[in-house]
Tab-separated table of C-alpha atoms and ligand atoms in Angstrom:
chain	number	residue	atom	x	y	z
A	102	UNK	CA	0.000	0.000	0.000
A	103	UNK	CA	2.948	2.249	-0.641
A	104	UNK	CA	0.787	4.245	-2.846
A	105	UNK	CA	-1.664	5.083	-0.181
A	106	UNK	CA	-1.794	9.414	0.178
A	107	UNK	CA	-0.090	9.888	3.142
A	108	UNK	CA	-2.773	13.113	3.937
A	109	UNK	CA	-3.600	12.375	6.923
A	110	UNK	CA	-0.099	11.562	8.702
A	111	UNK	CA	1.414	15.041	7.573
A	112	UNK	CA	0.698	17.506	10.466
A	113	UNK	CA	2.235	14.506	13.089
A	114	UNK	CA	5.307	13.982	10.554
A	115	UNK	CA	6.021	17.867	10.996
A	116	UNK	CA	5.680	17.451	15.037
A	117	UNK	CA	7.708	14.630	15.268
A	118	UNK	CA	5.107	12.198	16.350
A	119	UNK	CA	5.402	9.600	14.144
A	120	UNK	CA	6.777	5.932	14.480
A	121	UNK	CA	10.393	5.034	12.705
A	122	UNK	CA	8.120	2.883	10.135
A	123	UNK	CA	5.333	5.467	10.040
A	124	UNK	CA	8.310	8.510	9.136
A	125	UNK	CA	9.563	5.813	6.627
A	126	UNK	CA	6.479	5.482	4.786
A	127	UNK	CA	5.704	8.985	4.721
A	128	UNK	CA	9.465	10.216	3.495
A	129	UNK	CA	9.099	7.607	0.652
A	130	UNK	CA	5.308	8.683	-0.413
A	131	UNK	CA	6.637	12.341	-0.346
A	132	UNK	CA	9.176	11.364	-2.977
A	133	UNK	CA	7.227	10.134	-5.818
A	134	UNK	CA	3.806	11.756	-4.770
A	135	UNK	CA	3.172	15.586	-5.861
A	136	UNK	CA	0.583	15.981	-4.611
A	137	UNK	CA	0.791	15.489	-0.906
A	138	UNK	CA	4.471	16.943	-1.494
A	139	UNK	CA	2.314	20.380	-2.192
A	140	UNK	CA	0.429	20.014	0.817
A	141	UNK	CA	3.464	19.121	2.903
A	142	UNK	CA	4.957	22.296	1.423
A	143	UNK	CA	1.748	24.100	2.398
A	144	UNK	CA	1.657	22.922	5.859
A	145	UNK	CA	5.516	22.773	6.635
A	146	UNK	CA	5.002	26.924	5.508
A	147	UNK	CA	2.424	27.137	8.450
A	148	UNK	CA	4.680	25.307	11.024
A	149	UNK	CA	7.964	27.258	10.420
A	150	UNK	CA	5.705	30.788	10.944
A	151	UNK	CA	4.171	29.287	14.352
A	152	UNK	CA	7.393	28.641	15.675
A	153	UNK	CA	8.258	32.546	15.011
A	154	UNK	CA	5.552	34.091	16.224
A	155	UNK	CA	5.372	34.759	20.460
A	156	UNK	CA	4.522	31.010	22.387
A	157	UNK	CA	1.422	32.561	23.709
A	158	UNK	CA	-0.149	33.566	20.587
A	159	UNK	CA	0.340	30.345	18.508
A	160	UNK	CA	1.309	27.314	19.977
A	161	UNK	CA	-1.032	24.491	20.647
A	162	UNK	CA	0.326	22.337	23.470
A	163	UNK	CA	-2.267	20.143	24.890
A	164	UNK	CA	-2.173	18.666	28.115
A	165	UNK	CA	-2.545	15.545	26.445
A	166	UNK	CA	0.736	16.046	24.267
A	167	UNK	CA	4.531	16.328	25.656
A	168	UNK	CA	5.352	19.656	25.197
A	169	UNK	CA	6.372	21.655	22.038
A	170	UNK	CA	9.501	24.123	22.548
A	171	UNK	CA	9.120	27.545	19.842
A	172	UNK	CA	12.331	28.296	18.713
A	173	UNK	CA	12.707	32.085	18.550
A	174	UNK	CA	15.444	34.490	18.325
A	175	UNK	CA	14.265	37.454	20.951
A	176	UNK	CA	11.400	39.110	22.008
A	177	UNK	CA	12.653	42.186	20.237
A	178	UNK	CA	13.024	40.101	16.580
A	179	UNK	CA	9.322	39.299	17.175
A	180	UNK	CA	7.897	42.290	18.016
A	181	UNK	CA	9.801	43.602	14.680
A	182	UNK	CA	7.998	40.942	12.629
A	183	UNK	CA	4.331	41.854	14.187
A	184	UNK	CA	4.949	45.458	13.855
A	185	UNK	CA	6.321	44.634	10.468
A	186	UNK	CA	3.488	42.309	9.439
A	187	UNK	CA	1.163	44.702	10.357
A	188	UNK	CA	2.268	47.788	8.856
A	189	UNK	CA	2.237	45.355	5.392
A	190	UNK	CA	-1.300	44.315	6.263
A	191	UNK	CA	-2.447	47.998	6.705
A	192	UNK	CA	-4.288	48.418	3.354
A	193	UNK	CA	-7.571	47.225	3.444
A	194	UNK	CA	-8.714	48.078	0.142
A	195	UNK	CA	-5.534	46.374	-1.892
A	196	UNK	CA	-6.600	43.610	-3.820
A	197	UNK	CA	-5.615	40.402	-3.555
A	198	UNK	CA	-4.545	37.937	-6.729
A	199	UNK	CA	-6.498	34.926	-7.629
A	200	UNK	CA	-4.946	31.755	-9.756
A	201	UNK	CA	-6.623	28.809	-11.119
A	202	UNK	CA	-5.493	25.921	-10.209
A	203	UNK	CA	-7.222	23.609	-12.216
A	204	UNK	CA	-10.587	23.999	-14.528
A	205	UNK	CA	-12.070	27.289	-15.493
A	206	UNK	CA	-12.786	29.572	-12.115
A	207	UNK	CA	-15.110	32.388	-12.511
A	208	UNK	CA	-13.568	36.005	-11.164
A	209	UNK	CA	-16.785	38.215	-11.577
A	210	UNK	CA	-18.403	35.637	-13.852
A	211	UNK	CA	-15.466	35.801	-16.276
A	212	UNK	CA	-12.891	32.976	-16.359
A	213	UNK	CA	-9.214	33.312	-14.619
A	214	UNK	CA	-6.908	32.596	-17.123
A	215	UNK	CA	-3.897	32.335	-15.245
A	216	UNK	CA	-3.961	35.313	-12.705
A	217	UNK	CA	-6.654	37.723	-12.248
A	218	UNK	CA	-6.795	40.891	-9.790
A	219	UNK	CA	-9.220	40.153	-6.616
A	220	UNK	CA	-10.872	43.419	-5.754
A	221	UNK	CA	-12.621	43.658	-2.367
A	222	UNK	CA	-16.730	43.189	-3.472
A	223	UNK	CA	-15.813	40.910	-5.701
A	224	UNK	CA	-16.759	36.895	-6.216
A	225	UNK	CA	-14.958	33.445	-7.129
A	226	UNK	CA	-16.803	30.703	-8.093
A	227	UNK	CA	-15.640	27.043	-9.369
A	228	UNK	CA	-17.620	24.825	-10.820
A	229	UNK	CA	-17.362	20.894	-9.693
A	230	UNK	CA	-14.139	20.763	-12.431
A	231	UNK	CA	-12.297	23.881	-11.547
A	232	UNK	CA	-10.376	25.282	-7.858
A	233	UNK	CA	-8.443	28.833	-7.752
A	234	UNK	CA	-6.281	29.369	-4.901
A	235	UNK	CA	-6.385	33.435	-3.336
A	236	UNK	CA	-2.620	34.637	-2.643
A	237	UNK	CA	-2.844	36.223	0.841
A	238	UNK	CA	0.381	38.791	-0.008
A	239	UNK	CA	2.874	36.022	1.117
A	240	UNK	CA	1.232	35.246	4.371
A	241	UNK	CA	-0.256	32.172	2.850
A	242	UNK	CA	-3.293	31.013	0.617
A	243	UNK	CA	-6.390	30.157	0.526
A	244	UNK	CA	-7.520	27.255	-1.950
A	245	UNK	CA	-11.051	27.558	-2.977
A	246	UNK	CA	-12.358	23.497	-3.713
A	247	UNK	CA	-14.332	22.513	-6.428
A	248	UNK	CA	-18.097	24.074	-6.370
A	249	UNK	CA	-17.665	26.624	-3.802
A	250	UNK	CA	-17.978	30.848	-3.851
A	251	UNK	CA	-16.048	33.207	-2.195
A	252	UNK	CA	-16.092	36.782	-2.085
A	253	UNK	CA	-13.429	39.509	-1.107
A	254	UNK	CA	-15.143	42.025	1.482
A	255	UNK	CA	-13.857	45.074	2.642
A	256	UNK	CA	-11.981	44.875	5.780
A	257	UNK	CA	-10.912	46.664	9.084
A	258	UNK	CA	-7.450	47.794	8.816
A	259	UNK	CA	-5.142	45.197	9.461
A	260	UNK	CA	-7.229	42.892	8.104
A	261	UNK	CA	-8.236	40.242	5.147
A	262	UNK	CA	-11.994	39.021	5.444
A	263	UNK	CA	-13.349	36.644	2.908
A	264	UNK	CA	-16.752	35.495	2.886
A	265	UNK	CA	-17.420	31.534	1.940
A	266	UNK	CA	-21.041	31.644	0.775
A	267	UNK	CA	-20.881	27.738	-0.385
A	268	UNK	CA	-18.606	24.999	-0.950
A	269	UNK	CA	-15.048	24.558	0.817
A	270	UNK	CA	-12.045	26.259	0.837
A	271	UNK	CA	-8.935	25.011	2.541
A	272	UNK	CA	-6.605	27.787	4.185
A	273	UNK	CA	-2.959	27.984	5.252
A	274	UNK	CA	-2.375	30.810	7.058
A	275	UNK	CA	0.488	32.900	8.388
A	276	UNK	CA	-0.124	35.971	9.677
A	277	UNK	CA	-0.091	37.125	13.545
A	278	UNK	CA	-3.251	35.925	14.613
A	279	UNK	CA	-6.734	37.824	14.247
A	280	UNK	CA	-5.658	39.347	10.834
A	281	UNK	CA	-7.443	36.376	8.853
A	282	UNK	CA	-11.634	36.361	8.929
A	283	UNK	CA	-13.738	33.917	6.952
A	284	UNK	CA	-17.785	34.708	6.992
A	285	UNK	CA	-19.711	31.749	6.430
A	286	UNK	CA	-23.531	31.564	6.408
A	287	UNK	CA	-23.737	31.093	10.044
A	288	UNK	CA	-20.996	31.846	11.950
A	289	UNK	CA	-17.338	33.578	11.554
A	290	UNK	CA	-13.857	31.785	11.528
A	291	UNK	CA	-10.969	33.814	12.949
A	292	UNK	CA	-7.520	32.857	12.491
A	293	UNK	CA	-4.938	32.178	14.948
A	294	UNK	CA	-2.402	31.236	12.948
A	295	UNK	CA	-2.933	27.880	11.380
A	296	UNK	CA	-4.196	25.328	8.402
A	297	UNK	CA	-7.629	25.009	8.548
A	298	UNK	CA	-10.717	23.972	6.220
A	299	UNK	CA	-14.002	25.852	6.190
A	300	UNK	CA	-17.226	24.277	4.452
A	301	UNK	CA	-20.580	24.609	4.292
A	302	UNK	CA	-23.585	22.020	4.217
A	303	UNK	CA	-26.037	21.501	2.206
A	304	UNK	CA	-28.428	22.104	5.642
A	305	UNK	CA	-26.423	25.536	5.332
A	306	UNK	CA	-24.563	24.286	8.272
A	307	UNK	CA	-20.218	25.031	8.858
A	308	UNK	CA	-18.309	22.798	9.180
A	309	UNK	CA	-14.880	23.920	10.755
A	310	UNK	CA	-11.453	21.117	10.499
A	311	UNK	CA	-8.162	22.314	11.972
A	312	UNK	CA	-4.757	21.152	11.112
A	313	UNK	CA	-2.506	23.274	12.740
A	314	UNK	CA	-2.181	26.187	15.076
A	315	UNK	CA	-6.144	27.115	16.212
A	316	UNK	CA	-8.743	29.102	15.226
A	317	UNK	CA	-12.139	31.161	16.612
A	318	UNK	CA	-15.050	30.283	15.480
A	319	UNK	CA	-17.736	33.089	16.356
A	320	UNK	CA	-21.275	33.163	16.012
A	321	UNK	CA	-23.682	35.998	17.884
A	322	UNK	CA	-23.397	34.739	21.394
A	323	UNK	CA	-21.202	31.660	21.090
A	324	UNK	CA	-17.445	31.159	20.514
A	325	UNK	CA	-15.424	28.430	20.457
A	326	UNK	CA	-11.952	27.927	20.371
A	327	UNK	CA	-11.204	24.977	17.731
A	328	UNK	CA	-7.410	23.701	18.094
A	329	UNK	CA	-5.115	22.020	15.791
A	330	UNK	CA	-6.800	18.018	15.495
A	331	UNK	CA	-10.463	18.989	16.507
A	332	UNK	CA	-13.557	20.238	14.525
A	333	UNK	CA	-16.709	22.501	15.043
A	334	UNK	CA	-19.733	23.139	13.520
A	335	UNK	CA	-21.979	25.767	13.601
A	336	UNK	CA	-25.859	25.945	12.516
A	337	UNK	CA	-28.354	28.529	12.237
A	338	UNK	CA	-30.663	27.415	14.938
A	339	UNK	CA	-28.415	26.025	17.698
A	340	UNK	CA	-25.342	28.776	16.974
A	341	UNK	CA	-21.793	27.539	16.830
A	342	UNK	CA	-21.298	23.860	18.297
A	343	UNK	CA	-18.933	22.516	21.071
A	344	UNK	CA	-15.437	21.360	19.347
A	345	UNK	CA	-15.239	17.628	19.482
A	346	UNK	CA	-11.498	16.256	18.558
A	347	UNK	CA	-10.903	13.900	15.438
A	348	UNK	CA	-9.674	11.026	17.484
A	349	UNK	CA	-13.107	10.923	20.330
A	350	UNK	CA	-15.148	8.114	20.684
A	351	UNK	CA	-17.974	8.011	18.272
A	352	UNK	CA	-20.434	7.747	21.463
A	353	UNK	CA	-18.947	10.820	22.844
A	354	UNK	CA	-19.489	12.706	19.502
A	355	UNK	CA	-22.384	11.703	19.424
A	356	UNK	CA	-23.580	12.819	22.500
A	357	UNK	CA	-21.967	16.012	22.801
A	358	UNK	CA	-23.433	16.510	19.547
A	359	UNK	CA	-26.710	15.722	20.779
A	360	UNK	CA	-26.448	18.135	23.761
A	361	UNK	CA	-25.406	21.065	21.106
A	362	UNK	CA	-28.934	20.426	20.080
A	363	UNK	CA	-30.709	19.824	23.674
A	364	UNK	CA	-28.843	21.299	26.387
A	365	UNK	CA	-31.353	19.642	28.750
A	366	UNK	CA	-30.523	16.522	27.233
A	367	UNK	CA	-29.342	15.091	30.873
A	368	UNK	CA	-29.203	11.405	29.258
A	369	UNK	CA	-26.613	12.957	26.843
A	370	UNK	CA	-24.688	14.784	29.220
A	371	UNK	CA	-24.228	11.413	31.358
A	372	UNK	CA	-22.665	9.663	28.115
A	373	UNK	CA	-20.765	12.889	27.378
A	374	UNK	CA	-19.260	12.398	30.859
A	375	UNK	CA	-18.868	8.731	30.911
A	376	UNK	CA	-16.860	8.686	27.389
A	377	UNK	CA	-14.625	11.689	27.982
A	378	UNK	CA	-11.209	11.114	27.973
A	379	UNK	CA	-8.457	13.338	29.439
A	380	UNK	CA	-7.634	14.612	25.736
A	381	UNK	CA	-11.509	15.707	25.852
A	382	UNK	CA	-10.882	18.313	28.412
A	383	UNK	CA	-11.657	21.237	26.596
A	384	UNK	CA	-14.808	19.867	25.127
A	385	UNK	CA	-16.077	19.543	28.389
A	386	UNK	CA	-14.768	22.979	29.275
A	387	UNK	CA	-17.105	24.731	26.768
A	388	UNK	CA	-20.062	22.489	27.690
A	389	UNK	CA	-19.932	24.183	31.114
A	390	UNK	CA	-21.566	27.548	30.110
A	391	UNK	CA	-24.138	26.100	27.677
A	392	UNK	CA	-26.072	23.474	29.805
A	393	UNK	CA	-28.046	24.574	32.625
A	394	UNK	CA	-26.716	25.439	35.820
A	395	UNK	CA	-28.326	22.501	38.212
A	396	UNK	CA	-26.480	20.070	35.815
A	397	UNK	CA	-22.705	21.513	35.832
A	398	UNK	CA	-21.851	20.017	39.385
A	399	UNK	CA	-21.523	16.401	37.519
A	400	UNK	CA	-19.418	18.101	34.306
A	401	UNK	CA	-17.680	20.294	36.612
A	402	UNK	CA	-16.235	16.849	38.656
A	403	UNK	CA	-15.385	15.114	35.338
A	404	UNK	CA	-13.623	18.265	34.507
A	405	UNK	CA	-11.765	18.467	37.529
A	406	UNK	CA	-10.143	14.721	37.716
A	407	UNK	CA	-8.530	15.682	34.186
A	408	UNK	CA	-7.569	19.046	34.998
A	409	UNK	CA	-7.244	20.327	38.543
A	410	UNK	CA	-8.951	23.539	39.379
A	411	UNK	CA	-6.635	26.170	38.915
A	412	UNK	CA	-5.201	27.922	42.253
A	413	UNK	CA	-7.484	30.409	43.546
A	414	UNK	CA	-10.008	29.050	41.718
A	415	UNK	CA	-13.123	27.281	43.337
A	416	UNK	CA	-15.942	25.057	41.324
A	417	UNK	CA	-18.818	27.152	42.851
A	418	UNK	CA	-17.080	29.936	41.000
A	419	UNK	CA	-16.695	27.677	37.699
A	420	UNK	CA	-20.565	26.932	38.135
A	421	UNK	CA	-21.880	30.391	38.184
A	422	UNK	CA	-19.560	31.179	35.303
A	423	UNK	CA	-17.118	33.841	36.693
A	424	UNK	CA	-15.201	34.703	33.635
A	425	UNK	CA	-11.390	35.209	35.400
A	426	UNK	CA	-12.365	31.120	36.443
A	427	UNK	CA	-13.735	29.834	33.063
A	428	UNK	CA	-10.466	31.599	31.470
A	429	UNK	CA	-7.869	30.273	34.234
A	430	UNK	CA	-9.134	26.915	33.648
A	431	UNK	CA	-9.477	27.009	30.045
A	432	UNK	CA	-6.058	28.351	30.131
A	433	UNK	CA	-4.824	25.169	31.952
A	434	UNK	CA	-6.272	22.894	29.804
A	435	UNK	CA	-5.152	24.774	26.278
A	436	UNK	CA	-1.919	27.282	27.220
A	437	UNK	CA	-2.179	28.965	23.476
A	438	UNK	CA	-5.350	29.909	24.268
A	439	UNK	CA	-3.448	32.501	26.658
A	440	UNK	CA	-3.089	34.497	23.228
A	441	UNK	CA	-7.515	35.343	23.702
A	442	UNK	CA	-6.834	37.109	27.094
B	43	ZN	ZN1	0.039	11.280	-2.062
């Protein structure tokens, strides 16, 4: 099966994390595959500008994985960079470049020959045979999948905001974080610095995947905070979901799913308890806020045997949802997320 795309093993092969025989198979795929040789590229382009940036604002240690250690020159060279970066993101009304990829993309309902100017207002649209991929001015790209549309809006300063009205687009991202927005139908994707994809449903639901680094994902009165290895979606009625990581138990997706939908759903919230692993921690984190309060002692205990409160701290405080609590705790359980405060 030496053939097999070796997709999936690429963000662990960049970490480290892989097996002798699993680094093996992936160093000899990368050699005669050239396509995920692109995507390592892609990737590997993500991972080099996390480890630059400040720990706080990008990394995405876990307490379920050993420790990362960001190699960075000095605190002065960095704050250069982010000054830097955003004196070159300043311009909101420059327009980006488009390129086609494969197929015939539509710019403004007229096909991008090889690469077309992409004003702020305007649209991209592939059809199921074409993809284009948006040049974010050397901080990274955005590839825009087969049947999808994607429009350029005018930004804030220091700023790029696209807006993915259907289909899937697949982002690699390098800037300092919160200078990368994606709209989507029903809720708002900001980036922290990472590889991410972004698609909609045909139930008009997003669906949020992250690769690397992490990313907000904002609706009107929900956000969650989606790290590297998890996903989140978001639909009209219930608002933005709670993010469930790729490797969870199907029950516990399942019922943390079915608690997104119910939050009185007390039979779901048992299984969502039962099947939580340590590595679930910040699942149950955001579940605290959105179920009601007589049922957070039980979540709050789970929580506490796989992270311990953090000093100062107190679970009657966690209950009634004192926000320096919820954040010391959530900042135990993810340390990038230190970059929100
Ligand atoms: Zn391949």
């Amino acid at each position: 099966m030496i053939n097999r795309h070796v997709s999936t093993l690429l963000v662990a092969y960049l970490h480290n994390e892989l097996t002798e025989g699993e680094k093996l198979r992936v160093c000899r795929h990368l050699k005669s595959c050239e396509q995920c040789r692109e995507e390592y590229r892609e990737l590997a382009s993500v991972h080099r500008a996390l480890k630059f940036m400040p720990e706080a604002a990008v990394s995405t240690e876990i307490t379920r994985k050993p420790p990362r250690y960001w190699n960075y020159t000095s605190v002065a060279a960095v704050a250069t960079v982010l000054v830097l970066a955003v004196w070159l993101w300043y311009t909101p009304d420059r327009p980006l470049t488009v390129a086609k990829l494969q197929g015939s993309p539509l710019l403004e309902g007229k096909p991008v020959v090889e690469i077309g100017r992409f004003e702020p207002g305007q649209c991209i649209q592939t059809d199921g045979r074409s993809a284009a991929q948006i040049d974010l001015e050397g901080k990274g790209h955005v590839n825009v999948k087969p049947n999808s549309e994607v429009q350029l809006v005018q930004a804030q300063p220091n700023e790029r905001r696209l807006k993915l009205m259907k289909g899937m687009i697949e982002a690699f991202v390098s800037t300092p974080p919160r200078m990368f927005v994606v709209e989507t139908p029903t809720a708002t994707a900001v980036d922290m610095g990472c590889a991410y994809t972004l698609a909609t449903e045909s139930d008009g639901a997003t669906r949020l995947h992250v690769r690397l680094g992490f990313v907000i994902l904002q609706s009107k009165v929900m956000t969650s905070i989606v790290p590297e290895g998890a996903s989140c979606r978001s639909e009209a009625k219930i608002g933005v979901g709670t993010p469930i990581f790729d490797d969870a138990s199907p029950d516990f997706r399942d019922a943390v799913q079915r608690l997104d939908r119910n939050n009185f759903d007390e039979l779901a919230l048992s299984q969502t308890v039962a099947g939580a692993r340590k590595e679930d921690a910040l699942t149950l984190w955001h579940l605290v806020p959105r179920i009601p309060p007589y049922n957070r002692t039980a979540l709050i205990q789970a929580l506490r045997r796989m992270v311990p409160l953090p000093e100062g701290t107190t679970a009657k405080e966690m209950s009634s949802l004192n926000p320096a609590t919820l954040r010391k705790w959530r900042d135990a359980i993810l340390p990038s997320a230190k970059a929100l405060n």
